[in-house]
mmCIF file of C-alpha atoms in Angstrom:
data_model
loop_
_atom_site.group_PDB
_atom_site.id
_atom_site.type_symbol
_atom_site.label_atom_id
_atom_site.label_comp_id
_atom_site.label_asym_id
_atom_site.label_seq_id
_atom_site.Cartn_x
_atom_site.Cartn_y
_atom_site.Cartn_z
ATOM 1 C CA ASP A 1 -12.685 0.175 24.918
ATOM 2 C CA ALA A 2 -9.199 1.463 25.533
ATOM 3 C CA MET A 3 -8.463 4.242 23.119
ATOM 4 C CA VAL A 4 -6.851 7.524 22.170
ATOM 5 C CA ILE A 5 -9.226 10.471 22.156
ATOM 6 C CA GLN A 6 -8.550 13.831 20.552
ATOM 7 C CA ASN A 7 -10.590 16.943 21.162
ATOM 8 C CA PRO A 8 -11.912 18.832 19.422
ATOM 9 C CA ARG A 9 -12.343 17.066 16.111
ATOM 10 C CA TYR A 10 -12.303 20.378 14.248
ATOM 11 C CA GLN A 11 -10.686 23.580 15.494
ATOM 12 C CA VAL A 12 -10.797 26.986 13.897
ATOM 13 C CA THR A 13 -8.418 29.643 15.209
ATOM 14 C CA GLN A 14 -7.388 33.116 14.222
ATOM 15 C CA PHE A 15 -4.032 33.958 12.743
ATOM 16 C CA GLY A 16 -1.660 34.578 15.623
ATOM 17 C CA LYS A 17 -4.069 33.506 18.396
ATOM 18 C CA PRO A 18 -2.702 30.745 20.667
ATOM 19 C CA VAL A 19 -4.531 27.448 20.393
ATOM 20 C CA THR A 20 -4.309 24.190 22.350
ATOM 21 C CA LEU A 21 -5.193 20.743 21.069
ATOM 22 C CA SER A 22 -5.892 17.911 23.509
ATOM 23 C CA CYS A 23 -5.229 14.192 23.569
ATOM 24 C CA SER A 24 -6.127 11.633 26.203
ATOM 25 C CA GLN A 25 -5.566 7.905 26.423
ATOM 26 C CA THR A 26 -6.943 5.028 28.439
ATOM 27 C CA LEU A 27 -4.262 2.560 27.340
ATOM 28 C CA ASN A 28 -1.758 3.484 30.081
ATOM 29 C CA HIS A 29 0.926 3.781 27.403
ATOM 30 C CA ASN A 30 4.172 5.420 28.467
ATOM 31 C CA VAL A 31 4.825 7.221 25.154
ATOM 32 C CA MET A 32 2.667 9.871 23.574
ATOM 33 C CA TYR A 33 3.374 11.486 20.187
ATOM 34 C CA TRP A 34 2.160 14.440 18.146
ATOM 35 C CA TYR A 35 2.231 14.296 14.351
ATOM 36 C CA GLN A 36 1.384 17.003 11.859
ATOM 37 C CA GLN A 37 -0.223 15.944 8.559
ATOM 38 C CA LYS A 38 -0.716 18.541 5.881
ATOM 39 C CA SER A 39 -3.053 17.927 2.991
ATOM 40 C CA SER A 40 -2.005 14.972 0.803
ATOM 41 C CA GLN A 41 1.228 14.488 2.734
ATOM 42 C CA ALA A 42 2.609 11.899 5.134
ATOM 43 C CA PRO A 43 2.305 12.461 8.884
ATOM 44 C CA LYS A 44 5.401 14.172 10.281
ATOM 45 C CA LEU A 45 6.521 13.622 13.857
ATOM 46 C CA LEU A 46 6.721 16.868 15.838
ATOM 47 C CA PHE A 47 7.741 15.521 19.261
ATOM 48 C CA HIS A 48 7.030 12.814 21.777
ATOM 49 C CA TYR A 49 7.001 12.209 25.480
ATOM 50 C CA TYR A 50 8.526 9.089 26.931
ATOM 51 C CA ASP A 51 7.003 9.195 30.415
ATOM 52 C CA LYS A 52 7.874 12.759 31.475
ATOM 53 C CA ASP A 53 10.869 13.095 29.133
ATOM 54 C CA PHE A 54 10.197 15.451 26.248
ATOM 55 C CA ASN A 55 11.841 14.694 22.899
ATOM 56 C CA ASN A 56 11.644 17.339 20.220
ATOM 57 C CA GLU A 57 12.345 16.605 16.552
ATOM 58 C CA ALA A 58 15.161 18.777 15.234
ATOM 59 C CA ASP A 59 13.060 20.539 12.626
ATOM 60 C CA THR A 60 9.963 21.222 14.743
ATOM 61 C CA PRO A 61 9.384 24.994 14.844
ATOM 62 C CA ASP A 62 9.616 26.759 18.225
ATOM 63 C CA ASN A 63 6.025 27.866 17.682
ATOM 64 C CA PHE A 64 4.970 24.352 18.691
ATOM 65 C CA GLN A 65 5.092 23.285 22.331
ATOM 66 C CA SER A 66 3.737 20.357 24.265
ATOM 67 C CA ARG A 67 2.744 19.466 27.794
ATOM 68 C CA ARG A 68 2.106 16.152 29.464
ATOM 69 C CA PRO A 69 0.728 16.791 32.960
ATOM 70 C CA ASN A 70 0.112 13.097 33.630
ATOM 71 C CA THR A 71 0.211 9.707 31.918
ATOM 72 C CA SER A 72 -3.245 10.108 30.371
ATOM 73 C CA PHE A 73 -3.111 13.556 28.861
ATOM 74 C CA CYS A 74 -0.917 15.381 26.371
ATOM 75 C CA PHE A 75 -1.451 18.827 24.896
ATOM 76 C CA LEU A 76 -0.155 20.521 21.757
ATOM 77 C CA ASP A 77 0.178 24.292 22.075
ATOM 78 C CA ILE A 78 0.645 26.471 19.022
ATOM 79 C CA ARG A 79 1.759 29.863 20.279
ATOM 80 C CA SER A 80 1.116 31.955 17.191
ATOM 81 C CA PRO A 81 -0.597 29.968 14.466
ATOM 82 C CA GLY A 82 0.170 30.916 10.904
ATOM 83 C CA LEU A 83 -1.696 29.978 7.767
ATOM 84 C CA GLY A 84 0.953 27.321 7.118
ATOM 85 C CA ASP A 85 0.057 25.542 10.346
ATOM 86 C CA ALA A 86 -3.337 24.503 9.039
ATOM 87 C CA ALA A 87 -3.239 20.707 9.080
ATOM 88 C CA MET A 88 -4.541 17.551 10.669
ATOM 89 C CA TYR A 89 -2.817 16.965 14.008
ATOM 90 C CA LEU A 90 -2.598 13.334 15.070
ATOM 91 C CA CYS A 91 -1.928 12.093 18.557
ATOM 92 C CA ALA A 92 -0.566 8.583 19.010
ATOM 93 C CA THR A 93 0.542 6.424 21.920
ATOM 94 C CA SER A 94 2.688 3.361 22.417
ATOM 95 C CA ARG A 95 4.196 1.244 25.155
ATOM 96 C CA PHE A 96 7.972 1.165 25.155
ATOM 97 C CA VAL A 97 9.466 -1.841 26.910
ATOM 98 C CA THR A 98 12.888 -3.413 26.919
ATOM 99 C CA GLY A 99 13.434 -4.709 23.417
ATOM 100 C CA GLY A 100 10.853 -2.701 21.575
ATOM 101 C CA THR A 101 7.731 -0.640 21.182
ATOM 102 C CA LEU A 102 4.283 -2.139 21.243
ATOM 103 C CA GLY A 103 0.808 -1.121 20.393
ATOM 104 C CA TYR A 104 1.045 2.050 18.376
ATOM 105 C CA THR A 105 -2.447 3.575 18.502
ATOM 106 C CA PHE A 106 -3.610 6.750 16.775
ATOM 107 C CA GLY A 107 -6.406 9.092 17.659
ATOM 108 C CA SER A 108 -8.892 10.326 15.038
ATOM 109 C CA GLY A 109 -7.092 13.631 14.729
ATOM 110 C CA THR A 110 -7.925 17.310 15.064
ATOM 111 C CA ARG A 111 -8.221 19.317 11.874
ATOM 112 C CA LEU A 112 -6.951 22.809 12.486
ATOM 113 C CA THR A 113 -8.059 25.710 10.308
ATOM 114 C CA VAL A 114 -6.349 29.095 10.619
ATOM 115 C CA VAL A 115 -8.314 32.129 9.451
ATOM 116 C CA GLY B 1 18.911 8.003 7.471
ATOM 117 C CA ASN B 2 15.559 6.359 7.940
ATOM 118 C CA SER B 3 13.060 6.618 5.126
ATOM 119 C CA VAL B 4 10.128 4.850 3.515
ATOM 120 C CA THR B 5 9.421 4.929 -0.218
ATOM 121 C CA GLN B 6 6.108 3.804 -1.617
ATOM 122 C CA MET B 7 4.588 4.015 -5.063
ATOM 123 C CA GLU B 8 2.900 7.291 -5.820
ATOM 124 C CA GLY B 9 -0.749 7.368 -6.640
ATOM 125 C CA PRO B 10 -3.464 7.598 -7.414
ATOM 126 C CA VAL B 11 -3.814 3.938 -8.180
ATOM 127 C CA THR B 12 -7.142 3.207 -9.930
ATOM 128 C CA LEU B 13 -8.415 -0.340 -10.183
ATOM 129 C CA SER B 14 -11.672 -2.048 -10.977
ATOM 130 C CA GLU B 15 -13.529 -3.976 -8.314
ATOM 131 C CA GLU B 16 -12.189 -7.535 -7.809
ATOM 132 C CA ALA B 17 -8.822 -6.659 -9.337
ATOM 133 C CA PHE B 18 -5.535 -7.715 -7.721
ATOM 134 C CA LEU B 19 -3.770 -5.016 -5.745
ATOM 135 C CA THR B 20 -0.086 -4.449 -5.120
ATOM 136 C CA ILE B 21 1.296 -1.316 -3.458
ATOM 137 C CA ASN B 22 5.069 -1.344 -3.313
ATOM 138 C CA CYS B 23 6.987 -0.193 -0.237
ATOM 139 C CA THR B 24 10.720 -0.173 0.443
ATOM 140 C CA TYR B 25 12.563 1.218 3.389
ATOM 141 C CA THR B 26 15.979 2.281 4.580
ATOM 142 C CA ALA B 27 16.836 1.960 8.244
ATOM 143 C CA THR B 28 19.595 0.971 10.609
ATOM 144 C CA GLY B 29 18.903 -2.027 12.783
ATOM 145 C CA TYR B 30 15.747 -4.088 12.574
ATOM 146 C CA PRO B 31 12.617 -1.996 12.268
ATOM 147 C CA SER B 32 9.038 -3.092 12.671
ATOM 148 C CA LEU B 33 6.963 -2.461 9.533
ATOM 149 C CA PHE B 34 3.394 -1.259 9.276
ATOM 150 C CA TRP B 35 0.634 -0.458 6.821
ATOM 151 C CA TYR B 36 -1.900 2.162 7.878
ATOM 152 C CA VAL B 37 -5.094 3.144 6.105
ATOM 153 C CA GLN B 38 -6.680 6.588 6.158
ATOM 154 C CA TYR B 39 -10.198 7.324 5.025
ATOM 155 C CA PRO B 40 -11.163 10.890 4.072
ATOM 156 C CA GLY B 41 -11.166 13.213 7.075
ATOM 157 C CA GLU B 42 -10.185 10.433 9.447
ATOM 158 C CA GLY B 43 -7.109 9.519 11.454
ATOM 159 C CA LEU B 44 -4.855 6.548 10.806
ATOM 160 C CA GLN B 45 -5.986 2.978 11.326
ATOM 161 C CA LEU B 46 -3.513 0.156 11.612
ATOM 162 C CA LEU B 47 -4.085 -2.318 8.802
ATOM 163 C CA LEU B 48 -1.349 -4.816 9.490
ATOM 164 C CA LYS B 49 2.198 -5.107 10.795
ATOM 165 C CA ALA B 50 5.266 -7.343 10.910
ATOM 166 C CA THR B 51 8.026 -7.227 13.481
ATOM 167 C CA LYS B 52 10.746 -9.442 12.051
ATOM 168 C CA ALA B 53 12.095 -10.785 8.795
ATOM 169 C CA ASP B 54 9.815 -13.196 6.905
ATOM 170 C CA ASP B 55 6.841 -12.343 9.096
ATOM 171 C CA LYS B 56 3.599 -11.940 7.187
ATOM 172 C CA GLY B 57 1.034 -9.455 8.427
ATOM 173 C CA SER B 58 -2.564 -9.918 7.308
ATOM 174 C CA ASN B 59 -5.943 -8.342 7.938
ATOM 175 C CA LYS B 60 -9.204 -7.962 5.993
ATOM 176 C CA GLY B 61 -7.768 -9.806 2.988
ATOM 177 C CA PHE B 62 -4.654 -7.627 2.843
ATOM 178 C CA GLU B 63 -1.212 -9.174 3.266
ATOM 179 C CA ALA B 64 2.377 -7.967 3.404
ATOM 180 C CA THR B 65 5.588 -9.924 4.016
ATOM 181 C CA TYR B 66 8.684 -8.460 5.700
ATOM 182 C CA ARG B 67 11.497 -9.017 3.204
ATOM 183 C CA LYS B 68 14.810 -8.104 4.819
ATOM 184 C CA GLU B 69 16.866 -9.064 1.775
ATOM 185 C CA THR B 70 15.046 -6.590 -0.446
ATOM 186 C CA THR B 71 14.090 -4.152 2.405
ATOM 187 C CA SER B 72 10.497 -4.310 1.205
ATOM 188 C CA PHE B 73 7.010 -4.666 2.637
ATOM 189 C CA HIS B 74 4.663 -4.713 -0.338
ATOM 190 C CA LEU B 75 0.910 -4.624 0.323
ATOM 191 C CA GLU B 76 -1.280 -7.066 -1.608
ATOM 192 C CA LYS B 77 -4.906 -8.007 -1.823
ATOM 193 C CA GLY B 78 -6.367 -10.593 -4.126
ATOM 194 C CA SER B 79 -9.727 -8.957 -4.844
ATOM 195 C CA VAL B 80 -10.325 -5.334 -3.960
ATOM 196 C CA GLN B 81 -13.685 -3.776 -3.168
ATOM 197 C CA VAL B 82 -15.007 -0.247 -3.576
ATOM 198 C CA SER B 83 -14.868 0.124 0.205
ATOM 199 C CA ASP B 84 -11.073 -0.310 0.044
ATOM 200 C CA SER B 85 -10.782 3.145 -1.527
ATOM 201 C CA ALA B 86 -8.550 5.157 0.825
ATOM 202 C CA VAL B 87 -4.997 6.358 1.305
ATOM 203 C CA TYR B 88 -2.489 3.719 2.382
ATOM 204 C CA PHE B 89 0.684 4.571 4.279
ATOM 205 C CA CYS B 90 3.682 2.321 4.739
ATOM 206 C CA ALA B 91 5.720 3.040 7.886
ATOM 207 C CA HIS B 92 8.515 1.716 10.047
ATOM 208 C CA SER B 93 9.577 2.055 13.645
ATOM 209 C CA MET B 94 12.840 1.223 15.307
ATOM 210 C CA GLY B 95 11.473 -0.948 18.101
ATOM 211 C CA ASP B 96 14.399 -3.261 18.648
ATOM 212 C CA SER B 97 17.253 -0.848 18.188
ATOM 213 C CA GLY B 98 16.928 1.371 21.206
ATOM 214 C CA GLY B 99 14.938 4.019 19.389
ATOM 215 C CA GLY B 100 11.540 2.459 19.973
ATOM 216 C CA ALA B 101 10.091 5.589 21.449
ATOM 217 C CA ASP B 102 11.111 7.596 18.426
ATOM 218 C CA GLY B 103 7.838 7.256 16.574
ATOM 219 C CA LEU B 104 7.097 6.134 13.042
ATOM 220 C CA THR B 105 8.576 7.165 9.736
ATOM 221 C CA PHE B 106 5.930 7.237 7.019
ATOM 222 C CA GLY B 107 5.962 7.009 3.274
ATOM 223 C CA LYS B 108 4.112 9.677 1.310
ATOM 224 C CA GLY B 109 0.980 7.587 0.968
ATOM 225 C CA THR B 110 -0.769 5.925 -1.963
ATOM 226 C CA HIS B 111 -4.272 6.979 -2.870
ATOM 227 C CA LEU B 112 -6.222 3.912 -3.964
ATOM 228 C CA ILE B 113 -9.407 4.336 -5.976
ATOM 229 C CA ILE B 114 -11.579 1.307 -6.664
ATOM 230 C CA GLN B 115 -14.208 1.697 -9.355
ATOM 231 C CA PRO B 116 -17.342 -0.508 -9.439
#
């Protein structure tokens, strides 16, 4: 089945130690997104890639970076994780065509713990 | 700006009760509207959606109608089950207004608890 896969499911990292979260898709969607969801809160969009074009939300901290080496993969890099970065990180994809966006699909998420 | 407002929880109901979770939105243009469900420790699953005014989305006994005149997309189910216990998020995108790749704007979520 076509899907969005996030690895790992659970990630523990040390305070200040760089960490990378991974997302892959088999849907051939041209847009990939990263959302941050803290406990009991709504998901918040960090940034997205439309093909190779990177679009950062205005209030996303510089500590968060992203890479999309090809259509299928997208990575979230946290350069120096703080305790406040502990959250569920959700990857999503969609297909943007003239007139609209189709097929939003979310991965199962990676729960990040910072110790 | 764009926003989604939904009723705060938790909402506690008995099994077989009627469910309504209210959702209203503010947006420019003509957004698509969504309801997502999230079970503990899981990601988001699309429950239903509607892409234009008066459309009704439905799935698993849940329904919601896109009401442009009241900018609402209330979620309803006639008879809830214990397995419906989860957090429900209302969201909108801007698919037809040139911002379709801009992602989804979510409400804060409503925690639904169904008691046997």
